[in-house]
């Protein structure tokens, strides 16, 4: 395998400027799944990806997923699925890869130093742009790997099945049922031997990792309304119950300043931490400085790395995200908003069942609201939910990936869990019955979901080598599981 990989690596290096250009074209499409008016761009991005792969000879299909639940006027972006080589080679293993081509919202006015939808590369090779690390860079890593094999004249080692979605940042609407259907006998994904997802991040900036766990995410809205329209605070302030005042009280009652979730019953749903498990956290290559570097401040909740890692991977957290309908522009506007909608989410962990979490949340929010004795109206609802996932890293899929990491980066990877969520991971595991590996490309300082999101060129290029060499190692790894 060594000469083949050497030739492949050289090809990746030779093509590196084409790969950056490919990422630049992808970042230029503002495929924001959460913004209704951007839906045509999400679809455009799906077709861009499809065309890139078709040009390399892959068999690709854009599969419609129907209308968006609760927003029936919107058509969901298609699942872009494919197979490379176009005709299955029965003598080779089949690897199913997943990624997403939608991105989080981004505006220059949020505080970006550069245009979010223009890939901007600085002198250190940091490639800034929305979606660069989450998840356009990693998705294009698979495309690049195919191209580099072709240009190097190196035989592609596996049958690659691909599933790319455009709604991951909005709860993967519509995808679960599609995956379940397509994993059935005779369908597109039926013959997967293993699955691989590149859509998370290293713990620090130096050491690659393989990831075997994710937190779930239950995302809620609290709508409070009262007045028939927005009001002048000079004329009506002091005469009416104000929705924003009620909402601030309800939201403040969800979590305290130390990050403790104040909803009764939530803590009891969490699996107890075992002594054996505590040892795992001690051995992870992570420092508080890694945290401070990626936070961009020293505002961590805990002093120790073990407690910090547990706060990210092992315990639930509740975050307040924003308020729709509230005055948020610069300057001063003396308005009383008539209807405000607060958004928050809970990251869930074993053994929290999403339905149990919902019940506790709804009861608590209604109880807190009732105590306010306000005449306004409350509506609390779940926007979307995805369950947590924890797997065993003792599988040839992980062994193959560890070999690839050592070959490309020259170090053994850490085995990590991830605080973020990729809702379909569990679906792939259950629907295929196969092992799922998370193989991250980007690092802890990439600022996914934040302003100035970036992917280091080194991570993109070496990451492309990593994805390709993983396919070579998985092709040869003994597997009876
Ligand atoms: C880890 C992954 N790259 C990611 O960012 N996932 C999102 C998924 C999500 C859940 N609800 C909304 N989006 C995340 O963890 O926030
Ligand atoms: Zn992602
Ligand atoms: Zn994301």
CSV table of C-alpha atoms and ligand atoms in Angstrom, one decimal:
chain,number,residue,atom,x,y,z
A,1,UNK,CA,0.0,0.0,0.0
A,2,UNK,CA,2.9,2.4,0.8
A,3,UNK,CA,3.9,3.3,-2.9
A,4,UNK,CA,0.2,3.9,-3.7
A,5,UNK,CA,-0.3,6.2,-0.8
A,6,UNK,CA,2.9,8.1,-1.6
A,7,UNK,CA,1.6,8.7,-5.1
A,8,UNK,CA,-1.8,9.7,-3.8
A,9,UNK,CA,-0.2,12.1,-1.3
A,10,UNK,CA,1.9,13.7,-4.0
A,11,UNK,CA,-1.2,14.1,-6.2
A,12,UNK,CA,-3.1,15.8,-3.3
A,13,UNK,CA,-0.2,18.2,-2.8
A,14,UNK,CA,0.0,18.9,-6.6
A,15,UNK,CA,-3.8,19.6,-6.7
A,16,UNK,CA,-3.9,21.7,-3.5
A,17,UNK,CA,-4.6,25.0,-5.2
A,18,UNK,CA,-7.5,23.4,-7.2
A,19,UNK,CA,-8.9,22.1,-3.9
A,20,UNK,CA,-8.7,25.5,-2.3
A,21,UNK,CA,-10.5,26.9,-5.4
A,22,UNK,CA,-13.2,24.2,-5.0
A,23,UNK,CA,-13.7,25.2,-1.4
A,24,UNK,CA,-13.8,28.9,-2.4
A,25,UNK,CA,-16.6,28.2,-4.9
A,26,UNK,CA,-18.6,26.2,-2.3
A,27,UNK,CA,-18.2,28.9,0.4
A,28,UNK,CA,-19.5,31.5,-2.1
A,29,UNK,CA,-22.9,29.8,-2.1
A,30,UNK,CA,-24.7,31.0,1.1
A,31,UNK,CA,-26.5,27.7,1.8
A,32,UNK,CA,-28.1,28.7,5.1
A,33,UNK,CA,-30.7,26.1,6.0
A,34,UNK,CA,-32.2,28.1,8.9
A,35,UNK,CA,-33.2,31.1,6.7
A,36,UNK,CA,-36.2,30.6,4.4
A,37,UNK,CA,-35.1,33.1,1.8
A,38,UNK,CA,-31.8,31.2,1.4
A,39,UNK,CA,-33.4,27.9,0.4
A,40,UNK,CA,-32.6,28.3,-3.3
A,41,UNK,CA,-28.9,28.7,-2.3
A,42,UNK,CA,-29.1,25.5,-0.3
A,43,UNK,CA,-30.5,23.7,-3.3
A,44,UNK,CA,-27.8,25.4,-5.5
A,45,UNK,CA,-25.1,24.1,-3.2
A,46,UNK,CA,-26.5,20.6,-3.4
A,47,UNK,CA,-26.4,20.7,-7.2
A,48,UNK,CA,-22.9,22.2,-7.1
A,49,UNK,CA,-21.7,19.2,-5.1
A,50,UNK,CA,-23.6,16.7,-7.4
A,51,UNK,CA,-21.9,18.2,-10.5
A,52,UNK,CA,-18.4,18.1,-9.0
A,53,UNK,CA,-18.8,14.4,-8.3
A,54,UNK,CA,-20.5,13.7,-11.7
A,55,UNK,CA,-17.6,15.4,-13.4
A,56,UNK,CA,-15.3,12.8,-11.7
A,57,UNK,CA,-17.5,10.0,-13.0
A,58,UNK,CA,-19.5,9.2,-9.9
A,59,UNK,CA,-23.2,8.1,-10.2
A,60,UNK,CA,-25.1,10.8,-8.4
A,61,UNK,CA,-28.8,11.4,-7.6
A,62,UNK,CA,-30.7,14.4,-6.1
A,63,UNK,CA,-33.5,12.8,-4.0
A,64,UNK,CA,-36.4,15.0,-3.0
A,65,UNK,CA,-37.4,14.9,0.7
A,66,UNK,CA,-40.7,16.6,0.5
A,67,UNK,CA,-42.0,19.7,2.3
A,68,UNK,CA,-40.5,21.1,5.5
A,69,UNK,CA,-42.5,20.1,8.6
A,70,UNK,CA,-44.2,23.2,10.2
A,71,UNK,CA,-43.2,25.3,7.2
A,72,UNK,CA,-45.1,23.5,4.4
A,73,UNK,CA,-44.5,26.3,1.9
A,74,UNK,CA,-40.8,25.3,1.9
A,75,UNK,CA,-39.4,22.4,-0.1
A,76,UNK,CA,-36.6,20.6,1.7
A,77,UNK,CA,-33.3,20.6,0.0
A,78,UNK,CA,-32.5,17.3,-1.7
A,79,UNK,CA,-30.3,14.5,-0.3
A,80,UNK,CA,-27.4,14.3,-2.7
A,81,UNK,CA,-26.5,10.6,-2.9
A,82,UNK,CA,-24.0,8.8,-5.0
A,83,UNK,CA,-21.7,6.0,-5.7
A,84,UNK,CA,-18.1,6.0,-6.8
A,85,UNK,CA,-17.0,4.1,-8.9
A,86,UNK,CA,-20.4,4.4,-10.7
A,87,UNK,CA,-20.5,0.6,-11.0
A,88,UNK,CA,-19.9,-1.4,-7.9
A,89,UNK,CA,-16.7,-3.5,-7.7
A,90,UNK,CA,-17.9,-6.7,-6.0
A,91,UNK,CA,-14.3,-7.5,-4.9
A,92,UNK,CA,-14.1,-4.4,-2.7
A,93,UNK,CA,-15.5,-3.2,0.6
A,94,UNK,CA,-18.2,-0.5,0.6
A,95,UNK,CA,-17.8,2.6,2.8
A,96,UNK,CA,-20.8,4.9,3.3
A,97,UNK,CA,-19.8,8.5,4.0
A,98,UNK,CA,-22.1,11.3,5.2
A,99,UNK,CA,-21.7,15.1,5.4
A,100,UNK,CA,-23.8,18.2,5.1
A,101,UNK,CA,-23.7,21.0,2.6
A,102,UNK,CA,-25.8,23.6,4.5
A,103,UNK,CA,-24.3,26.1,6.9
A,104,UNK,CA,-25.2,28.3,9.9
A,105,UNK,CA,-26.3,31.8,9.3
A,106,UNK,CA,-23.6,34.5,9.0
A,107,UNK,CA,-23.5,38.3,8.4
A,108,UNK,CA,-20.5,40.6,8.2
A,109,UNK,CA,-22.3,42.8,10.8
A,110,UNK,CA,-22.1,39.9,13.3
A,111,UNK,CA,-18.5,40.9,13.7
A,112,UNK,CA,-16.7,39.0,11.0
A,113,UNK,CA,-13.3,40.4,10.0
A,114,UNK,CA,-13.9,39.3,6.4
A,115,UNK,CA,-16.9,38.6,4.1
A,116,UNK,CA,-18.4,35.4,5.5
A,117,UNK,CA,-19.2,34.0,2.0
A,118,UNK,CA,-15.9,34.8,0.4
A,119,UNK,CA,-13.1,32.4,1.3
A,120,UNK,CA,-10.3,34.6,2.5
A,121,UNK,CA,-6.9,33.0,3.0
A,122,UNK,CA,-4.4,34.7,5.3
A,123,UNK,CA,-0.6,34.4,5.4
A,124,UNK,CA,-0.7,31.6,7.9
A,125,UNK,CA,-2.9,29.6,5.6
A,126,UNK,CA,-6.1,30.1,7.7
A,127,UNK,CA,-9.0,29.9,5.3
A,128,UNK,CA,-11.9,32.0,6.6
A,129,UNK,CA,-15.5,31.6,5.5
A,130,UNK,CA,-18.8,30.2,6.6
A,131,UNK,CA,-18.9,26.5,6.2
A,132,UNK,CA,-15.1,26.2,5.6
A,133,UNK,CA,-14.8,23.7,8.5
A,134,UNK,CA,-18.5,22.9,9.1
A,135,UNK,CA,-18.9,21.0,6.8
A,136,UNK,CA,-18.0,22.1,3.3
A,137,UNK,CA,-14.2,21.5,3.7
A,138,UNK,CA,-14.6,17.9,5.0
A,139,UNK,CA,-17.4,17.1,2.4
A,140,UNK,CA,-15.1,18.4,-0.4
A,141,UNK,CA,-12.3,16.3,1.2
A,142,UNK,CA,-14.1,13.2,-0.2
A,143,UNK,CA,-14.4,14.8,-3.7
A,144,UNK,CA,-10.8,15.8,-3.6
A,145,UNK,CA,-9.8,12.3,-2.6
A,146,UNK,CA,-11.5,10.9,-5.7
A,147,UNK,CA,-9.8,13.4,-8.0
A,148,UNK,CA,-6.4,12.9,-6.5
A,149,UNK,CA,-6.7,9.1,-7.0
A,150,UNK,CA,-7.6,9.6,-10.6
A,151,UNK,CA,-4.8,12.1,-11.3
A,152,UNK,CA,-2.3,9.9,-9.6
A,153,UNK,CA,-3.5,6.8,-11.5
A,154,UNK,CA,-4.0,5.0,-8.2
A,155,UNK,CA,-6.9,2.6,-8.1
A,156,UNK,CA,-9.7,3.7,-5.8
A,157,UNK,CA,-9.6,1.2,-2.9
A,158,UNK,CA,-13.3,0.8,-2.0
A,159,UNK,CA,-16.8,1.4,-3.3
A,160,UNK,CA,-17.8,4.8,-1.9
A,161,UNK,CA,-21.4,5.4,-1.1
A,162,UNK,CA,-22.2,9.1,-0.4
A,163,UNK,CA,-25.0,10.8,1.5
A,164,UNK,CA,-24.9,14.6,1.7
A,165,UNK,CA,-27.7,16.6,3.2
A,166,UNK,CA,-28.8,20.2,3.3
A,167,UNK,CA,-30.7,20.5,6.6
A,168,UNK,CA,-28.2,19.3,9.2
A,169,UNK,CA,-28.0,22.7,10.9
A,170,UNK,CA,-31.8,22.7,11.2
A,171,UNK,CA,-32.2,19.3,12.8
A,172,UNK,CA,-31.8,17.1,9.6
A,173,UNK,CA,-35.4,17.5,8.8
A,174,UNK,CA,-36.7,14.6,6.5
A,175,UNK,CA,-33.5,12.6,6.5
A,176,UNK,CA,-34.1,9.9,9.1
A,177,UNK,CA,-36.9,8.2,7.1
A,178,UNK,CA,-35.0,8.5,3.9
A,179,UNK,CA,-31.9,6.8,5.4
A,180,UNK,CA,-34.0,4.1,6.9
A,181,UNK,CA,-35.7,3.4,3.6
A,182,UNK,CA,-32.4,3.4,1.6
A,183,UNK,CA,-30.7,1.0,3.9
A,184,UNK,CA,-33.4,-1.7,3.2
A,185,UNK,CA,-32.5,-4.7,1.0
A,186,UNK,CA,-32.2,-3.7,-2.7
A,187,UNK,CA,-31.9,0.0,-1.9
A,188,UNK,CA,-29.1,2.5,-2.4
A,189,UNK,CA,-27.2,2.1,0.9
A,190,UNK,CA,-28.0,-1.6,1.5
A,191,UNK,CA,-24.4,-2.8,1.0
A,192,UNK,CA,-22.5,-0.5,3.3
A,193,UNK,CA,-19.8,-2.4,5.3
A,194,UNK,CA,-18.9,0.6,7.5
A,195,UNK,CA,-19.8,4.3,7.8
A,196,UNK,CA,-17.7,7.4,8.3
A,197,UNK,CA,-18.6,11.0,9.0
A,198,UNK,CA,-16.2,13.9,8.9
A,199,UNK,CA,-18.1,16.7,10.6
A,200,UNK,CA,-16.5,17.5,14.0
A,201,UNK,CA,-13.3,18.9,15.3
A,202,UNK,CA,-10.0,18.0,17.1
A,203,UNK,CA,-9.8,18.8,20.8
A,204,UNK,CA,-6.8,21.1,20.3
A,205,UNK,CA,-4.8,22.3,17.3
A,206,UNK,CA,-2.0,19.7,17.1
A,207,UNK,CA,-3.4,16.2,17.8
A,208,UNK,CA,-5.9,14.5,15.5
A,209,UNK,CA,-8.7,12.4,17.1
A,210,UNK,CA,-11.2,9.8,16.3
A,211,UNK,CA,-14.6,10.3,17.9
A,212,UNK,CA,-17.0,7.7,19.3
A,213,UNK,CA,-19.7,9.8,21.0
A,214,UNK,CA,-22.0,12.9,20.4
A,215,UNK,CA,-24.4,14.7,22.6
A,216,UNK,CA,-28.0,15.0,21.4
A,217,UNK,CA,-29.8,18.3,20.9
A,218,UNK,CA,-33.4,19.3,21.8
A,219,UNK,CA,-34.2,22.8,20.6
A,220,UNK,CA,-37.1,24.8,22.0
A,221,UNK,CA,-39.0,28.0,21.4
A,222,UNK,CA,-40.9,30.0,24.0
A,223,UNK,CA,-43.4,32.4,22.4
A,224,UNK,CA,-44.9,35.1,24.6
A,225,UNK,CA,-47.5,37.5,23.2
A,226,UNK,CA,-50.0,40.0,24.5
A,227,UNK,CA,-50.5,43.4,22.9
A,228,UNK,CA,-52.1,43.5,19.4
A,229,UNK,CA,-49.0,45.3,18.0
A,230,UNK,CA,-45.7,46.8,19.1
A,231,UNK,CA,-46.2,49.7,21.4
A,232,UNK,CA,-44.6,53.1,22.4
A,233,UNK,CA,-43.0,52.5,25.7
A,234,UNK,CA,-43.6,56.2,26.8
A,235,UNK,CA,-47.3,55.9,26.1
A,236,UNK,CA,-47.9,52.3,27.2
A,237,UNK,CA,-45.0,51.5,29.5
A,238,UNK,CA,-46.5,51.0,33.0
A,239,UNK,CA,-49.9,50.2,31.7
A,240,UNK,CA,-49.6,46.7,30.1
A,241,UNK,CA,-48.0,43.3,30.8
A,242,UNK,CA,-44.9,43.3,28.6
A,243,UNK,CA,-44.0,40.0,26.7
A,244,UNK,CA,-40.3,40.7,26.8
A,245,UNK,CA,-40.3,41.2,30.6
A,246,UNK,CA,-42.0,37.8,31.0
A,247,UNK,CA,-39.7,36.1,28.6
A,248,UNK,CA,-36.6,37.3,30.2
A,249,UNK,CA,-37.8,36.0,33.6
A,250,UNK,CA,-38.7,32.6,32.1
A,251,UNK,CA,-35.4,32.3,30.2
A,252,UNK,CA,-33.4,33.3,33.3
A,253,UNK,CA,-35.1,30.5,35.2
A,254,UNK,CA,-33.7,27.8,33.0
A,255,UNK,CA,-30.0,27.8,33.8
A,256,UNK,CA,-27.8,29.5,36.5
A,257,UNK,CA,-24.6,31.3,36.0
A,258,UNK,CA,-22.6,28.2,36.8
A,259,UNK,CA,-24.2,26.3,33.9
A,260,UNK,CA,-26.6,24.2,36.2
A,261,UNK,CA,-29.8,23.4,34.5
A,262,UNK,CA,-32.6,24.5,36.8
A,263,UNK,CA,-35.4,22.3,35.3
A,264,UNK,CA,-36.3,19.7,38.0
A,265,UNK,CA,-35.8,16.1,37.0
A,266,UNK,CA,-33.2,16.7,34.2
A,267,UNK,CA,-30.2,15.7,36.4
A,268,UNK,CA,-31.9,12.5,37.4
A,269,UNK,CA,-32.1,11.4,33.7
A,270,UNK,CA,-28.3,11.4,33.4
A,271,UNK,CA,-26.4,8.0,33.7
A,272,UNK,CA,-24.2,8.0,36.8
A,273,UNK,CA,-20.4,8.6,36.2
A,274,UNK,CA,-18.4,5.4,37.0
A,275,UNK,CA,-14.9,5.4,38.6
A,276,UNK,CA,-13.5,3.7,35.6
A,277,UNK,CA,-14.9,6.4,33.3
A,278,UNK,CA,-13.2,9.1,35.4
A,279,UNK,CA,-9.8,7.7,34.4
A,280,UNK,CA,-10.6,8.2,30.8
A,281,UNK,CA,-10.8,11.9,31.2
A,282,UNK,CA,-7.4,12.1,32.9
A,283,UNK,CA,-5.6,10.6,30.0
A,284,UNK,CA,-7.0,12.8,27.2
A,285,UNK,CA,-4.4,15.1,25.7
A,286,UNK,CA,-6.1,18.4,26.5
A,287,UNK,CA,-5.2,21.4,28.6
A,288,UNK,CA,-7.1,24.4,29.9
A,289,UNK,CA,-5.0,26.5,27.6
A,290,UNK,CA,-6.6,24.6,24.6
A,291,UNK,CA,-10.0,25.6,26.0
A,292,UNK,CA,-8.9,29.3,26.5
A,293,UNK,CA,-7.4,29.4,23.0
A,294,UNK,CA,-10.6,28.2,21.3
A,295,UNK,CA,-12.9,30.3,23.6
A,296,UNK,CA,-10.7,33.4,22.8
A,297,UNK,CA,-10.9,34.2,26.6
A,298,UNK,CA,-10.3,32.7,30.0
A,299,UNK,CA,-14.0,32.5,30.9
A,300,UNK,CA,-14.2,28.8,31.5
A,301,UNK,CA,-16.7,27.4,34.0
A,302,UNK,CA,-14.3,25.0,35.6
A,303,UNK,CA,-10.6,25.0,36.6
A,304,UNK,CA,-9.8,21.4,35.7
A,305,UNK,CA,-9.5,19.8,32.3
A,306,UNK,CA,-11.4,16.7,33.5
A,307,UNK,CA,-14.4,18.6,34.7
A,308,UNK,CA,-14.3,20.7,31.5
A,309,UNK,CA,-14.2,17.7,29.3
A,310,UNK,CA,-17.1,16.2,31.3
A,311,UNK,CA,-19.0,19.4,30.9
A,312,UNK,CA,-18.6,19.2,27.2
A,313,UNK,CA,-19.1,15.4,26.6
A,314,UNK,CA,-20.7,13.8,29.6
A,315,UNK,CA,-23.2,16.2,31.1
A,316,UNK,CA,-26.1,18.0,29.6
A,317,UNK,CA,-26.0,21.7,29.1
A,318,UNK,CA,-28.6,24.4,28.4
A,319,UNK,CA,-27.8,27.4,26.2
A,320,UNK,CA,-29.9,30.5,25.5
A,321,UNK,CA,-29.6,31.4,21.8
A,322,UNK,CA,-31.6,34.4,21.1
A,323,UNK,CA,-35.0,36.3,21.0
A,324,UNK,CA,-37.0,36.7,17.8
A,325,UNK,CA,-39.1,39.8,17.7
A,326,UNK,CA,-37.0,41.8,20.2
A,327,UNK,CA,-35.3,45.0,19.3
A,328,UNK,CA,-31.7,44.1,18.5
A,329,UNK,CA,-30.3,46.7,16.1
A,330,UNK,CA,-27.7,49.2,17.3
A,331,UNK,CA,-29.0,52.5,18.8
A,332,UNK,CA,-32.0,53.0,21.0
A,333,UNK,CA,-35.6,52.3,20.0
A,334,UNK,CA,-38.3,52.8,22.7
A,335,UNK,CA,-40.5,50.0,21.7
A,336,UNK,CA,-42.5,47.4,23.6
A,337,UNK,CA,-42.4,44.3,21.4
A,338,UNK,CA,-45.8,42.7,21.1
A,339,UNK,CA,-44.6,39.1,20.6
A,340,UNK,CA,-41.2,37.7,21.4
A,341,UNK,CA,-39.9,34.2,20.9
A,342,UNK,CA,-37.0,33.0,23.0
A,343,UNK,CA,-34.8,30.1,21.7
A,344,UNK,CA,-32.8,27.7,23.8
A,345,UNK,CA,-31.5,24.2,23.5
A,346,UNK,CA,-30.4,21.4,25.7
A,347,UNK,CA,-27.5,19.2,24.8
A,348,UNK,CA,-28.5,15.7,25.9
A,349,UNK,CA,-26.4,12.7,27.1
A,350,UNK,CA,-26.9,9.0,28.0
A,351,UNK,CA,-29.6,8.0,29.3
A,352,UNK,CA,-31.8,11.1,28.5
A,353,UNK,CA,-34.8,10.2,26.4
A,354,UNK,CA,-35.8,13.2,24.3
A,355,UNK,CA,-39.6,12.7,25.1
A,356,UNK,CA,-38.8,12.8,28.8
A,357,UNK,CA,-36.8,15.9,28.4
A,358,UNK,CA,-39.7,17.6,26.5
A,359,UNK,CA,-42.2,16.7,29.2
A,360,UNK,CA,-40.0,18.2,32.0
A,361,UNK,CA,-39.2,21.3,29.9
A,362,UNK,CA,-42.9,22.0,29.0
A,363,UNK,CA,-44.1,21.5,32.6
A,364,UNK,CA,-41.4,23.7,34.1
A,365,UNK,CA,-41.8,26.6,31.6
A,366,UNK,CA,-45.6,26.5,32.1
A,367,UNK,CA,-45.2,26.5,35.9
A,368,UNK,CA,-42.7,29.4,35.9
A,369,UNK,CA,-44.9,31.4,33.6
A,370,UNK,CA,-48.0,30.7,35.7
A,371,UNK,CA,-46.2,32.2,38.8
A,372,UNK,CA,-45.6,35.5,36.9
A,373,UNK,CA,-49.4,36.0,37.1
A,374,UNK,CA,-49.1,37.8,33.7
A,375,UNK,CA,-52.1,38.3,31.4
A,376,UNK,CA,-49.9,37.5,28.4
A,377,UNK,CA,-50.0,34.2,26.5
A,378,UNK,CA,-47.4,31.5,26.4
A,379,UNK,CA,-46.6,28.8,23.8
A,380,UNK,CA,-43.6,26.6,24.4
A,381,UNK,CA,-42.7,24.1,21.7
A,382,UNK,CA,-40.0,21.8,20.5
A,383,UNK,CA,-38.4,22.9,17.2
A,384,UNK,CA,-36.3,19.8,16.6
A,385,UNK,CA,-34.6,17.0,18.5
A,386,UNK,CA,-31.7,14.6,17.8
A,387,UNK,CA,-30.6,11.9,20.1
A,388,UNK,CA,-27.1,11.4,21.7
A,389,UNK,CA,-24.9,8.6,20.3
A,390,UNK,CA,-22.1,6.6,22.0
A,391,UNK,CA,-20.4,3.7,20.2
A,392,UNK,CA,-17.5,1.4,20.8
A,393,UNK,CA,-14.2,2.5,19.3
A,394,UNK,CA,-13.0,-1.1,19.5
A,395,UNK,CA,-13.8,-1.9,15.9
A,396,UNK,CA,-11.7,-2.3,12.7
A,397,UNK,CA,-13.3,0.9,11.4
A,398,UNK,CA,-11.5,2.8,14.2
A,399,UNK,CA,-8.3,0.7,13.8
A,400,UNK,CA,-8.1,1.5,10.1
A,401,UNK,CA,-8.6,5.2,10.8
A,402,UNK,CA,-6.0,5.2,13.6
A,403,UNK,CA,-3.5,3.7,11.1
A,404,UNK,CA,-4.4,6.4,8.6
A,405,UNK,CA,-3.9,9.2,11.2
A,406,UNK,CA,-0.5,7.8,12.1
A,407,UNK,CA,0.5,7.6,8.4
A,408,UNK,CA,-0.6,11.2,7.6
A,409,UNK,CA,0.1,13.0,10.9
A,410,UNK,CA,2.7,10.8,12.5
A,411,UNK,CA,0.9,10.5,15.8
A,412,UNK,CA,-1.6,8.2,17.4
A,413,UNK,CA,-5.0,9.8,17.6
A,414,UNK,CA,-6.9,10.5,20.8
A,415,UNK,CA,-10.2,8.8,21.2
A,416,UNK,CA,-12.7,11.5,22.0
A,417,UNK,CA,-16.4,12.3,22.4
A,418,UNK,CA,-18.0,15.5,21.0
A,419,UNK,CA,-20.2,18.1,22.6
A,420,UNK,CA,-22.0,18.9,19.4
A,421,UNK,CA,-24.6,16.8,17.7
A,422,UNK,CA,-25.0,15.0,14.4
A,423,UNK,CA,-28.5,13.6,14.6
A,424,UNK,CA,-28.2,11.1,11.8
A,425,UNK,CA,-25.2,9.3,13.2
A,426,UNK,CA,-27.4,7.1,15.3
A,427,UNK,CA,-29.8,6.6,12.4
A,428,UNK,CA,-26.9,5.4,10.2
A,429,UNK,CA,-25.8,3.0,12.9
A,430,UNK,CA,-29.2,1.5,13.5
A,431,UNK,CA,-30.3,1.4,9.8
A,432,UNK,CA,-27.1,-0.1,8.4
A,433,UNK,CA,-26.3,-2.2,11.5
A,434,UNK,CA,-22.7,-1.2,10.9
A,435,UNK,CA,-20.0,0.7,12.8
A,436,UNK,CA,-19.9,4.5,12.4
A,437,UNK,CA,-16.7,6.4,12.8
A,438,UNK,CA,-16.3,10.1,13.2
A,439,UNK,CA,-13.1,11.3,11.6
A,440,UNK,CA,-12.7,15.1,12.0
A,441,UNK,CA,-10.7,17.3,9.7
A,442,UNK,CA,-10.7,20.7,11.5
A,443,UNK,CA,-9.3,21.8,14.8
A,444,UNK,CA,-10.5,23.4,18.0
A,445,UNK,CA,-9.8,27.0,16.9
A,446,UNK,CA,-12.0,26.7,13.8
A,447,UNK,CA,-14.9,28.6,15.4
A,448,UNK,CA,-17.7,26.6,13.7
A,449,UNK,CA,-21.1,28.3,14.1
A,450,UNK,CA,-19.2,31.5,15.2
A,451,UNK,CA,-17.9,34.6,13.6
A,452,UNK,CA,-14.6,34.1,11.6
A,453,UNK,CA,-15.1,30.4,11.0
A,454,UNK,CA,-12.0,29.0,9.3
A,455,UNK,CA,-10.3,25.8,8.3
A,456,UNK,CA,-6.5,25.7,8.2
A,457,UNK,CA,-5.2,24.9,4.7
A,458,UNK,CA,-2.9,22.3,6.3
A,459,UNK,CA,-5.9,20.5,7.9
A,460,UNK,CA,-7.8,20.7,4.6
A,461,UNK,CA,-4.9,19.2,2.5
A,462,UNK,CA,-3.6,16.7,5.1
A,463,UNK,CA,-7.3,16.0,5.9
A,464,UNK,CA,-7.9,15.1,2.3
A,465,UNK,CA,-4.9,12.7,2.5
A,466,UNK,CA,-6.4,11.3,5.7
A,467,UNK,CA,-9.8,10.6,4.2
A,468,UNK,CA,-8.2,8.9,1.2
A,469,UNK,CA,-5.7,6.8,3.2
A,470,UNK,CA,-8.5,5.8,5.6
A,471,UNK,CA,-10.2,4.2,2.6
A,472,UNK,CA,-7.0,2.3,1.8
A,473,UNK,CA,-6.6,1.0,5.4
A,474,UNK,CA,-10.3,0.1,5.7
A,475,UNK,CA,-10.0,-1.9,2.4
A,476,UNK,CA,-7.4,-4.1,4.0
A,477,UNK,CA,-8.4,-4.2,7.7
A,478,UNK,CA,-9.4,-7.7,8.9
A,479,UNK,CA,-13.1,-7.5,9.8
A,480,UNK,CA,-15.4,-10.1,11.1
A,481,UNK,CA,-17.7,-7.7,13.0
B,1,LIG,C1,-21.0,18.8,15.1
B,1,LIG,C2,-21.7,19.3,13.8
B,1,LIG,N1,-20.8,19.9,12.9
B,1,LIG,C3,-22.8,20.4,14.1
B,1,LIG,O1,-22.4,21.6,14.1
B,1,LIG,N2,-24.0,20.0,14.5
B,1,LIG,C4,-25.0,20.9,14.9
B,1,LIG,C5,-26.3,20.1,14.7
B,1,LIG,C6,-27.5,20.8,15.1
B,1,LIG,C7,-28.3,20.4,16.1
B,1,LIG,N3,-29.4,21.3,16.1
B,1,LIG,C8,-29.1,22.2,15.2
B,1,LIG,N4,-28.0,21.9,14.6
B,1,LIG,C9,-24.9,21.3,16.3
B,1,LIG,O2,-24.2,20.5,17.1
B,1,LIG,O3,-25.4,22.3,16.7
B,2,LIG,ZN1,-21.6,20.1,10.9
B,3,LIG,ZN1,-22.7,22.9,12.5
